[in-house]
CSV table of C-alpha atoms and ligand atoms in Angstrom, one decimal:
chain,number,residue,atom,x,y,z
A,219,UNK,CA,105.8,111.2,128.1
A,220,UNK,CA,103.5,108.4,127.9
A,221,UNK,CA,103.9,104.6,127.6
A,222,UNK,CA,101.4,101.6,126.8
A,223,UNK,CA,101.1,98.9,129.4
A,224,UNK,CA,99.6,95.8,127.4
A,225,UNK,CA,98.9,92.6,129.0
A,226,UNK,CA,99.3,90.3,125.6
A,227,UNK,CA,97.3,87.0,124.7
A,228,UNK,CA,93.7,88.2,124.5
A,229,UNK,CA,91.7,87.9,121.2
A,230,UNK,CA,90.5,90.8,119.2
A,231,UNK,CA,87.0,91.0,118.1
A,232,UNK,CA,85.0,93.7,117.0
A,233,UNK,CA,84.5,96.5,114.0
A,234,UNK,CA,86.6,99.6,113.3
A,235,UNK,CA,86.4,102.5,110.7
A,236,UNK,CA,89.5,103.4,109.3
A,237,UNK,CA,90.7,107.1,109.9
A,238,UNK,CA,91.4,109.2,106.6
A,239,UNK,CA,94.5,108.3,105.3
A,240,UNK,CA,97.8,110.4,107.0
A,241,UNK,CA,99.6,110.1,103.4
A,242,UNK,CA,96.6,111.5,101.6
A,243,UNK,CA,95.5,114.2,104.2
A,244,UNK,CA,99.3,115.5,104.2
A,245,UNK,CA,99.5,116.3,100.6
A,246,UNK,CA,96.1,117.8,100.2
A,247,UNK,CA,97.1,120.1,103.1
A,248,UNK,CA,100.1,121.3,101.1
A,249,UNK,CA,97.7,121.7,98.1
A,250,UNK,CA,95.3,123.9,99.9
A,251,UNK,CA,97.3,127.0,99.3
A,252,UNK,CA,97.2,126.5,95.6
A,253,UNK,CA,94.1,128.7,95.8
A,254,UNK,CA,93.3,132.2,97.7
A,255,UNK,CA,89.9,130.7,98.6
A,256,UNK,CA,88.9,128.7,101.5
A,257,UNK,CA,89.3,124.6,101.6
A,258,UNK,CA,87.8,122.3,104.0
A,259,UNK,CA,89.2,118.9,104.4
A,260,UNK,CA,86.5,116.7,106.2
A,261,UNK,CA,87.5,113.9,108.8
A,262,UNK,CA,91.3,114.7,109.2
A,263,UNK,CA,92.8,112.5,111.8
A,264,UNK,CA,94.1,114.4,114.9
A,265,UNK,CA,97.5,112.9,114.5
A,266,UNK,CA,100.8,114.6,115.0
A,267,UNK,CA,101.8,114.9,111.4
A,268,UNK,CA,98.5,116.8,110.7
A,269,UNK,CA,98.9,119.0,113.5
A,270,UNK,CA,102.6,119.8,112.5
A,271,UNK,CA,101.4,120.2,108.5
A,272,UNK,CA,98.8,122.7,110.0
A,273,UNK,CA,101.9,124.7,111.5
A,274,UNK,CA,103.6,124.8,108.6
A,275,UNK,CA,100.6,126.3,106.9
A,276,UNK,CA,99.8,128.7,109.7
A,277,UNK,CA,103.6,129.9,109.3
A,278,UNK,CA,103.1,130.6,105.7
A,279,UNK,CA,100.3,133.2,106.8
A,280,UNK,CA,97.5,130.7,106.1
A,281,UNK,CA,94.5,130.6,108.7
A,282,UNK,CA,94.2,126.7,109.7
A,283,UNK,CA,91.0,125.8,111.9
A,284,UNK,CA,89.8,122.3,113.2
A,285,UNK,CA,86.3,121.9,114.0
A,286,UNK,CA,84.0,118.9,114.3
A,287,UNK,CA,87.2,116.7,113.1
A,288,UNK,CA,87.4,118.9,109.9
A,289,UNK,CA,90.1,121.0,108.8
A,290,UNK,CA,89.4,124.7,107.5
A,291,UNK,CA,92.1,126.3,105.4
A,292,UNK,CA,92.1,129.8,104.2
A,293,UNK,CA,95.5,131.4,102.7
A,294,UNK,CA,93.9,134.4,101.3
A,295,UNK,CA,96.4,136.3,103.5
A,296,UNK,CA,99.5,134.0,102.9
A,297,UNK,CA,102.7,135.8,101.8
A,298,UNK,CA,105.6,133.8,103.2
A,299,UNK,CA,107.1,131.5,101.3
A,300,UNK,CA,109.9,129.8,103.8
A,301,UNK,CA,109.3,127.1,106.0
A,302,UNK,CA,111.5,126.7,109.1
A,303,UNK,CA,113.9,124.4,109.7
A,304,UNK,CA,112.3,123.1,113.0
A,305,UNK,CA,109.1,122.2,111.1
A,306,UNK,CA,110.7,120.6,108.1
A,307,UNK,CA,113.0,118.4,110.1
A,308,UNK,CA,109.7,117.1,112.2
A,309,UNK,CA,107.9,116.2,109.0
A,310,UNK,CA,108.8,114.3,105.5
A,311,UNK,CA,105.8,115.7,103.8
A,312,UNK,CA,107.2,119.5,104.2
A,313,UNK,CA,109.2,118.7,100.8
A,314,UNK,CA,105.9,118.7,98.8
A,315,UNK,CA,105.6,122.2,100.0
A,316,UNK,CA,108.1,123.1,97.6
A,317,UNK,CA,105.6,122.4,94.7
A,318,UNK,CA,102.7,124.3,96.1
A,319,UNK,CA,105.1,127.3,97.3
A,320,UNK,CA,106.4,127.5,93.8
A,321,UNK,CA,102.9,127.3,92.2
A,322,UNK,CA,101.7,130.3,94.7
A,323,UNK,CA,104.7,132.3,95.1
A,324,UNK,CA,107.2,131.2,92.3
A,325,UNK,CA,109.6,131.0,95.3
A,326,UNK,CA,110.1,128.5,98.2
A,327,UNK,CA,112.5,127.6,100.7
A,328,UNK,CA,112.7,124.9,103.5
A,329,UNK,CA,115.2,122.8,105.2
A,330,UNK,CA,116.1,119.2,103.9
A,331,UNK,CA,113.0,117.3,105.3
A,332,UNK,CA,112.8,115.2,108.5
A,333,UNK,CA,110.4,112.2,109.4
A,334,UNK,CA,111.2,108.7,110.2
A,335,UNK,CA,114.8,107.6,110.6
A,336,UNK,CA,114.3,104.7,108.1
A,337,UNK,CA,116.7,105.5,105.6
A,338,UNK,CA,118.7,108.2,103.3
A,339,UNK,CA,115.3,109.7,102.1
A,340,UNK,CA,117.0,111.7,99.4
A,341,UNK,CA,115.0,114.2,97.4
A,342,UNK,CA,117.1,114.4,94.2
A,343,UNK,CA,113.9,113.1,92.1
A,344,UNK,CA,112.1,116.1,93.6
A,345,UNK,CA,114.5,118.8,92.7
A,346,UNK,CA,115.7,117.1,89.4
A,347,UNK,CA,111.8,117.5,88.4
A,348,UNK,CA,111.6,121.0,89.6
A,349,UNK,CA,114.8,122.2,87.8
A,350,UNK,CA,113.1,120.8,84.3
A,351,UNK,CA,110.0,123.1,85.2
A,352,UNK,CA,112.1,125.8,85.3
A,353,UNK,CA,113.2,126.1,89.0
A,354,UNK,CA,116.6,127.4,89.9
A,355,UNK,CA,117.6,125.7,93.1
A,356,UNK,CA,120.6,126.5,95.2
A,357,UNK,CA,121.1,124.4,98.4
A,358,UNK,CA,122.9,126.5,101.0
A,359,UNK,CA,123.8,125.6,104.7
A,360,UNK,CA,121.3,122.9,104.9
A,361,UNK,CA,118.4,124.9,103.1
A,362,UNK,CA,116.9,124.4,99.6
A,363,UNK,CA,116.3,127.8,98.0
A,364,UNK,CA,114.1,127.6,95.0
A,365,UNK,CA,113.0,130.4,92.7
A,366,UNK,CA,111.5,130.9,89.1
A,367,UNK,CA,109.9,133.2,86.7
A,368,UNK,CA,107.2,130.8,86.0
A,369,UNK,CA,106.5,127.1,86.3
A,370,UNK,CA,106.8,125.5,82.9
A,371,UNK,CA,105.4,122.2,82.0
A,372,UNK,CA,108.1,119.6,81.0
A,373,UNK,CA,107.9,115.9,80.4
A,374,UNK,CA,109.4,114.2,83.5
A,375,UNK,CA,110.6,110.8,83.7
A,376,UNK,CA,111.3,109.5,87.6
A,377,UNK,CA,113.6,106.6,87.9
A,378,UNK,CA,112.1,105.3,90.6
A,379,UNK,CA,108.1,105.7,91.4
A,380,UNK,CA,108.8,107.9,94.4
A,381,UNK,CA,105.3,108.8,95.8
A,382,UNK,CA,106.4,112.4,97.6
A,383,UNK,CA,108.2,113.3,93.9
A,384,UNK,CA,105.1,112.3,92.1
A,385,UNK,CA,103.1,114.4,94.3
A,386,UNK,CA,105.4,117.3,94.2
A,387,UNK,CA,105.5,117.6,90.3
A,388,UNK,CA,101.7,117.5,90.5
A,389,UNK,CA,101.5,120.2,93.0
A,390,UNK,CA,104.0,122.3,90.8
A,391,UNK,CA,102.5,121.5,87.5
A,392,UNK,CA,98.5,122.2,88.0
A,393,UNK,CA,99.2,125.9,87.5
A,394,UNK,CA,102.4,125.9,85.6
A,395,UNK,CA,102.6,127.1,81.8
A,396,UNK,CA,101.4,124.3,79.5
A,397,UNK,CA,101.4,120.4,79.8
A,398,UNK,CA,103.5,118.1,82.2
A,399,UNK,CA,104.0,114.6,81.8
A,400,UNK,CA,105.1,112.1,84.4
A,401,UNK,CA,106.7,108.8,83.1
A,402,UNK,CA,107.0,106.4,85.9
A,403,UNK,CA,105.0,107.9,88.4
A,404,UNK,CA,104.0,106.3,91.7
A,405,UNK,CA,100.5,104.5,91.9
A,406,UNK,CA,99.5,104.6,95.5
A,407,UNK,CA,95.8,105.2,96.1
A,408,UNK,CA,96.9,108.6,97.6
A,409,UNK,CA,98.2,110.1,94.3
A,410,UNK,CA,94.7,109.0,92.8
A,411,UNK,CA,93.3,111.1,95.9
A,412,UNK,CA,95.3,113.9,95.5
A,413,UNK,CA,94.3,113.8,91.6
A,414,UNK,CA,90.9,113.7,92.4
A,415,UNK,CA,91.4,116.8,95.0
A,416,UNK,CA,93.2,118.9,92.7
A,417,UNK,CA,90.4,118.2,89.8
A,418,UNK,CA,87.7,119.2,92.2
A,419,UNK,CA,89.8,122.5,92.6
A,420,UNK,CA,89.6,122.9,88.7
A,421,UNK,CA,92.8,121.3,87.7
A,422,UNK,CA,93.3,119.2,84.7
A,423,UNK,CA,94.9,116.0,85.6
A,424,UNK,CA,94.5,112.6,84.0
A,425,UNK,CA,96.3,108.9,84.6
A,426,UNK,CA,97.0,109.1,88.3
A,427,UNK,CA,97.2,105.2,89.5
A,428,UNK,CA,99.0,104.4,86.7
A,429,UNK,CA,102.7,105.1,85.7
A,430,UNK,CA,102.0,107.9,83.1
A,431,UNK,CA,100.3,110.9,84.5
A,432,UNK,CA,99.4,113.9,82.4
A,433,UNK,CA,98.8,117.6,83.9
A,434,UNK,CA,97.3,120.6,81.6
A,435,UNK,CA,98.2,123.8,83.7
A,436,UNK,CA,95.4,125.9,84.3
A,437,UNK,CA,95.5,129.8,85.7
A,438,UNK,CA,93.5,129.1,88.6
A,439,UNK,CA,92.1,126.9,91.3
A,440,UNK,CA,89.2,127.3,93.4
A,441,UNK,CA,88.3,126.6,96.9
A,442,UNK,CA,86.3,122.9,97.9
A,443,UNK,CA,85.3,120.9,100.6
A,444,UNK,CA,86.7,117.2,100.2
A,445,UNK,CA,86.6,114.0,102.1
A,446,UNK,CA,90.0,112.1,101.9
A,447,UNK,CA,90.1,108.2,101.4
A,448,UNK,CA,90.8,106.4,104.6
A,449,UNK,CA,94.0,104.9,105.9
A,450,UNK,CA,95.0,101.8,103.9
A,451,UNK,CA,98.1,101.5,106.6
A,452,UNK,CA,96.2,101.9,109.6
A,453,UNK,CA,93.7,99.6,108.3
A,454,UNK,CA,96.3,96.9,107.4
A,455,UNK,CA,98.0,97.3,110.9
A,456,UNK,CA,94.8,96.5,112.9
A,457,UNK,CA,94.4,93.4,110.5
A,458,UNK,CA,97.9,92.4,111.3
A,459,UNK,CA,97.3,92.8,115.0
A,460,UNK,CA,94.2,90.4,114.8
A,461,UNK,CA,96.2,87.8,113.0
A,462,UNK,CA,99.2,88.0,115.7
A,463,UNK,CA,96.2,87.6,118.5
A,464,UNK,CA,93.7,85.5,117.0
A,465,UNK,CA,90.1,86.3,116.8
A,466,UNK,CA,87.6,88.2,114.1
A,467,UNK,CA,87.9,91.9,113.2
A,468,UNK,CA,86.2,94.0,110.3
A,469,UNK,CA,87.8,97.1,109.2
A,470,UNK,CA,85.3,99.9,107.0
A,471,UNK,CA,86.4,102.5,104.9
A,472,UNK,CA,89.1,100.7,102.9
A,473,UNK,CA,89.1,98.4,99.7
A,474,UNK,CA,90.9,95.3,99.9
A,475,UNK,CA,92.8,96.2,96.4
A,476,UNK,CA,94.2,98.9,98.3
A,477,UNK,CA,96.1,96.8,100.6
A,478,UNK,CA,98.4,95.6,97.6
A,479,UNK,CA,100.0,92.1,98.6
A,480,UNK,CA,98.8,92.3,102.1
A,481,UNK,CA,95.6,90.2,102.1
A,482,UNK,CA,97.3,87.6,100.0
A,483,UNK,CA,100.3,87.1,102.8
A,484,UNK,CA,97.6,87.0,105.7
A,485,UNK,CA,95.9,84.0,103.7
A,486,UNK,CA,99.2,82.4,103.2
A,487,UNK,CA,99.5,82.7,107.3
A,488,UNK,CA,96.4,80.6,107.6
A,489,UNK,CA,93.7,83.8,108.2
A,490,UNK,CA,90.5,83.8,106.7
A,491,UNK,CA,89.9,87.0,104.5
A,492,UNK,CA,86.5,88.2,103.4
A,493,UNK,CA,86.2,91.6,101.6
A,494,UNK,CA,82.9,93.3,100.2
A,495,UNK,CA,83.1,96.6,98.7
A,496,UNK,CA,84.9,99.0,101.5
A,497,UNK,CA,84.7,96.3,104.1
A,498,UNK,CA,87.5,93.7,105.2
A,499,UNK,CA,86.9,91.0,107.5
A,500,UNK,CA,90.0,88.7,108.9
A,501,UNK,CA,89.6,85.7,111.3
A,502,UNK,CA,92.3,84.2,112.7
A,503,UNK,CA,92.5,81.0,114.9
A,504,UNK,CA,95.3,78.7,115.6
A,505,UNK,CA,98.9,79.0,115.1
A,506,UNK,CA,99.6,80.9,112.1
A,507,UNK,CA,102.4,79.7,109.5
A,508,UNK,CA,105.1,81.8,108.5
A,509,UNK,CA,105.3,83.6,105.3
A,510,UNK,CA,107.8,82.1,103.0
A,511,UNK,CA,109.1,85.4,101.6
A,512,UNK,CA,107.7,89.0,102.0
A,513,UNK,CA,109.2,91.5,99.7
A,514,UNK,CA,108.3,95.1,99.8
A,515,UNK,CA,107.4,96.6,96.7
A,516,UNK,CA,106.0,100.1,95.3
A,517,UNK,CA,102.2,99.9,95.0
A,518,UNK,CA,100.4,97.6,94.2
A,519,UNK,CA,103.1,95.3,95.7
A,520,UNK,CA,103.3,94.6,99.6
A,521,UNK,CA,103.5,98.2,101.2
A,522,UNK,CA,106.9,98.9,102.9
A,523,UNK,CA,104.9,100.6,105.8
A,524,UNK,CA,103.5,97.1,106.6
A,525,UNK,CA,106.8,95.5,106.6
A,526,UNK,CA,107.3,95.9,110.5
A,527,UNK,CA,103.8,94.6,111.4
A,528,UNK,CA,104.2,91.6,109.4
A,529,UNK,CA,107.7,90.9,110.7
A,530,UNK,CA,106.0,91.2,114.2
A,531,UNK,CA,103.5,88.3,113.1
A,532,UNK,CA,105.9,86.1,111.5
A,533,UNK,CA,108.0,86.2,114.7
A,534,UNK,CA,105.4,84.1,116.6
A,535,UNK,CA,104.3,82.1,113.7
A,536,UNK,CA,105.2,78.4,112.6
A,537,UNK,CA,108.4,77.9,110.2
A,538,UNK,CA,110.6,80.6,108.9
A,539,UNK,CA,110.2,83.9,106.5
A,540,UNK,CA,112.5,86.0,104.6
A,541,UNK,CA,111.7,89.5,104.9
A,542,UNK,CA,113.2,91.8,102.0
A,543,UNK,CA,112.8,95.6,102.4
A,544,UNK,CA,113.6,97.1,98.9
A,545,UNK,CA,112.5,100.9,99.6
A,546,UNK,CA,114.5,102.0,102.6
A,547,UNK,CA,118.0,101.2,103.9
A,548,UNK,CA,117.4,100.8,107.6
A,549,UNK,CA,113.7,99.9,108.1
A,550,UNK,CA,114.9,97.3,110.4
A,551,UNK,CA,115.5,99.4,113.6
A,552,UNK,CA,112.5,97.5,115.6
A,553,UNK,CA,114.2,94.2,115.3
A,554,UNK,CA,116.4,94.6,118.3
A,555,UNK,CA,113.2,95.4,120.3
A,556,UNK,CA,111.5,92.5,119.2
A,557,UNK,CA,114.6,90.3,119.9
A,558,UNK,CA,113.8,91.6,123.7
A,559,UNK,CA,110.4,89.8,123.6
A,560,UNK,CA,112.1,86.2,122.5
A,561,UNK,CA,112.0,86.9,118.7
A,562,UNK,CA,114.5,85.0,116.8
A,563,UNK,CA,115.5,87.4,113.8
A,564,UNK,CA,118.7,88.0,111.8
A,565,UNK,CA,119.1,90.9,109.9
A,566,UNK,CA,121.6,91.2,106.6
A,567,UNK,CA,121.5,94.4,104.9
A,568,UNK,CA,117.7,94.7,103.5
A,569,UNK,CA,117.0,91.0,104.6
A,570,UNK,CA,115.4,90.0,107.7
A,571,UNK,CA,115.4,86.3,108.4
A,572,UNK,CA,112.6,85.2,110.6
A,573,UNK,CA,112.5,82.1,112.5
A,574,UNK,CA,109.1,81.6,114.0
A,575,UNK,CA,109.2,80.9,117.8
A,576,UNK,CA,106.1,79.3,119.9
A,577,UNK,CA,105.3,82.4,122.0
A,578,UNK,CA,106.7,85.8,122.3
A,579,UNK,CA,107.1,87.1,126.2
A,580,UNK,CA,106.3,90.6,127.5
A,581,UNK,CA,109.1,93.0,127.6
A,582,UNK,CA,109.8,96.8,128.0
A,583,UNK,CA,110.5,97.9,124.3
A,584,UNK,CA,110.9,101.5,122.5
A,585,UNK,CA,109.4,102.8,119.3
A,586,UNK,CA,111.9,104.2,117.1
A,587,UNK,CA,109.7,105.2,114.3
A,588,UNK,CA,106.1,105.1,113.3
A,589,UNK,CA,105.6,101.5,111.7
A,590,UNK,CA,108.4,100.1,113.9
A,591,UNK,CA,106.3,100.9,117.0
A,592,UNK,CA,103.3,99.5,115.5
A,593,UNK,CA,105.0,96.2,115.3
A,594,UNK,CA,106.2,96.5,118.8
A,595,UNK,CA,102.7,97.0,119.7
A,596,UNK,CA,101.4,93.9,117.6
A,597,UNK,CA,104.0,92.0,119.4
A,598,UNK,CA,103.2,93.1,122.9
A,599,UNK,CA,99.5,92.2,121.9
A,600,UNK,CA,100.1,88.6,121.1
A,601,UNK,CA,102.7,88.1,123.6
A,602,UNK,CA,102.7,86.1,126.9
A,603,UNK,CA,102.6,88.5,129.8
A,604,UNK,CA,102.8,92.0,130.2
A,605,UNK,CA,104.9,94.4,128.1
A,606,UNK,CA,105.8,98.4,128.3
A,607,UNK,CA,105.8,100.2,125.1
A,608,UNK,CA,107.8,103.6,125.5
A,609,UNK,CA,108.4,106.7,122.9
A,610,UNK,CA,104.5,106.8,122.1
A,611,UNK,CA,105.2,110.2,120.2
A,612,UNK,CA,106.5,108.2,117.0
A,613,UNK,CA,103.2,106.4,117.1
A,614,UNK,CA,101.2,109.5,117.5
A,615,UNK,CA,102.5,110.7,114.2
A,616,UNK,CA,100.3,108.3,112.5
A,617,UNK,CA,97.7,106.4,114.7
A,618,UNK,CA,94.9,108.2,116.0
A,619,UNK,CA,93.8,106.8,119.5
A,620,UNK,CA,95.3,103.5,118.8
A,621,UNK,CA,94.9,102.3,122.2
A,622,UNK,CA,91.7,103.5,122.7
A,623,UNK,CA,90.7,101.4,119.4
A,624,UNK,CA,92.7,98.2,120.1
A,625,UNK,CA,90.7,98.4,123.7
A,626,UNK,CA,87.4,98.5,121.7
A,627,UNK,CA,88.5,95.2,120.1
A,628,UNK,CA,89.1,93.6,123.4
A,629,UNK,CA,92.9,94.5,124.0
A,630,UNK,CA,94.1,94.7,127.7
A,631,UNK,CA,96.0,97.9,126.9
A,632,UNK,CA,96.4,101.1,128.9
A,633,UNK,CA,98.2,104.4,128.1
A,634,UNK,CA,99.8,105.8,131.3
A,635,UNK,CA,101.8,109.0,131.9
A,636,UNK,CA,105.6,107.9,132.9
B,134,EPZ,C1,106.0,108.1,101.2
B,134,EPZ,O1,107.4,108.6,101.9
B,134,EPZ,C2,105.3,107.9,102.4
B,134,EPZ,N1,105.1,108.9,103.2
B,134,EPZ,C3,106.0,106.8,103.3
B,134,EPZ,O2,105.3,106.5,104.6
B,134,EPZ,C4,106.1,105.5,102.6
B,134,EPZ,O3,106.9,104.5,102.9
B,134,EPZ,C5,106.6,105.6,101.0
B,134,EPZ,O4,106.1,106.9,100.4
B,134,EPZ,C6,106.7,104.6,100.1
B,134,EPZ,O5,105.5,104.1,99.9
B,134,EPZ,C7,104.2,110.1,102.8
B,134,EPZ,O6,103.4,109.9,101.9
B,134,EPZ,C8,104.0,111.3,103.8
B,134,EPZ,P1,109.4,107.8,98.3
B,134,EPZ,P2,108.4,109.2,100.6
B,134,EPZ,O7,109.8,109.0,97.6
B,134,EPZ,O8,107.5,110.0,99.5
B,134,EPZ,C9,113.7,107.2,97.1
B,134,EPZ,C10,104.7,106.0,106.6
B,134,EPZ,O9,105.1,105.4,107.5
B,134,EPZ,N2,113.7,108.4,96.6
B,134,EPZ,O10,108.0,106.9,97.5
B,134,EPZ,O11,109.5,109.7,101.2
B,134,EPZ,C11,113.8,107.2,98.9
B,134,EPZ,O12,115.0,106.8,99.3
B,134,EPZ,C12,105.7,106.8,106.0
B,134,EPZ,O13,103.9,106.5,106.6
B,134,EPZ,C13,114.8,108.9,96.1
B,134,EPZ,O14,116.3,108.1,95.9
B,134,EPZ,O15,108.6,107.9,100.0
B,134,EPZ,C14,113.3,105.4,99.2
B,134,EPZ,O16,114.4,104.7,99.2
B,134,EPZ,C15,107.1,106.3,105.9
B,134,EPZ,N3,114.9,110.1,95.5
B,134,EPZ,C16,112.2,105.4,97.7
B,134,EPZ,O17,112.7,106.3,96.7
B,134,EPZ,C17,114.1,110.9,95.9
B,134,EPZ,O18,113.9,111.8,95.3
B,134,EPZ,C18,110.7,105.5,98.2
B,134,EPZ,O19,110.6,107.0,98.7
B,134,EPZ,C19,112.8,110.4,96.7
B,134,EPZ,C20,112.9,109.2,96.9
């Protein structure tokens, strides 16, 4: 077990290149078993979720090797269609393996997925869509058992633009018989990246990034080498860290429009933001002002994965802020930890009412989930005095070398063995 020891109050200055997007690489790894030919995904971040997804693929009989930062998947000998409950409990993304496994083997079995404890996270939209595509589904002792003679194209309407359900349908539809349409699809950049990856493999998909996606089933897909998009949530996390600490930081590899309303909210705080192609520069000087309201929404709204980090920034800004978390039921578990640092926040259901304080102070706090943990690190970086941040395994799921990158920017942060 490790912890961070952070001596807050230092400005952040410098340039970082974003890692490949965790939430793009995970579906691409799931998609790699749609062909028996070799697939290489360049520059994969060596984070726990990626190594866990690699383990899932190995359990299916695929060979997964990492060299020089690239992942190569050879699933020619994969024969297994069941994913162990241990691994599916580890990782939410295991659920869109259902689409890939059904495409490859016409059968799939996995336990109900795990992942961050941020809400109920049902998978009804995934399962209803697969049923419309001809899949028989049985839920037995916490396992989901799926089987079909042949996946059939269908017209699917999503009541909610679920990222995972959209990805699962794409993975099931690319080699289905006939045409599939998804109305009400998620529009996140990671969906567009999955479309581009699958089309490079020989699929026929159009419309990703809009709320209507069309897929023409094809017979075969082919091995490719592919570079995923960069991680907009990691980038947003560093931008918010600079907002909280003051200083000037430039993030390379992410276009401003991939961050939804974040840049607009940072300008509202009083930060100077400049974007040029895939570079985003932030300058933060003096006391920030609270955002009057931050409401998380599906893309292109304010990203739910930056809600906790933005709340940490508002906790030490001037004024009050209302945070509304519309996507997940319990995504405020980090608030009691922020309050140990002096934050004045009241949570009521999906709302968090923040009264900005002059300065947070150091404390010992524990991460409870990936993005809540990032919020604690941001708060500690801007706080007066020394903090200890425990349970780093949550952070290691999504941020490669977080402390090394922050140190590069001038933060006083050490990762020590407990
Ligand atoms: C993806 O999760 C991301 N994870 C999440 O990032 C992200 O927060 C989320 O999309 C929203 O953008 C990955 O891509 C691996 P959803 P996912 O299906 O697919 C409800 C992070 O920190 N819903 O869009 O699970 C659900 O309850 C993680 O990197 C149903 O009701 O998100 C939630 O309220 C956290 N039924 C809402 O939709 C379903 O069948 C959004 O879920 C599916 C979802």
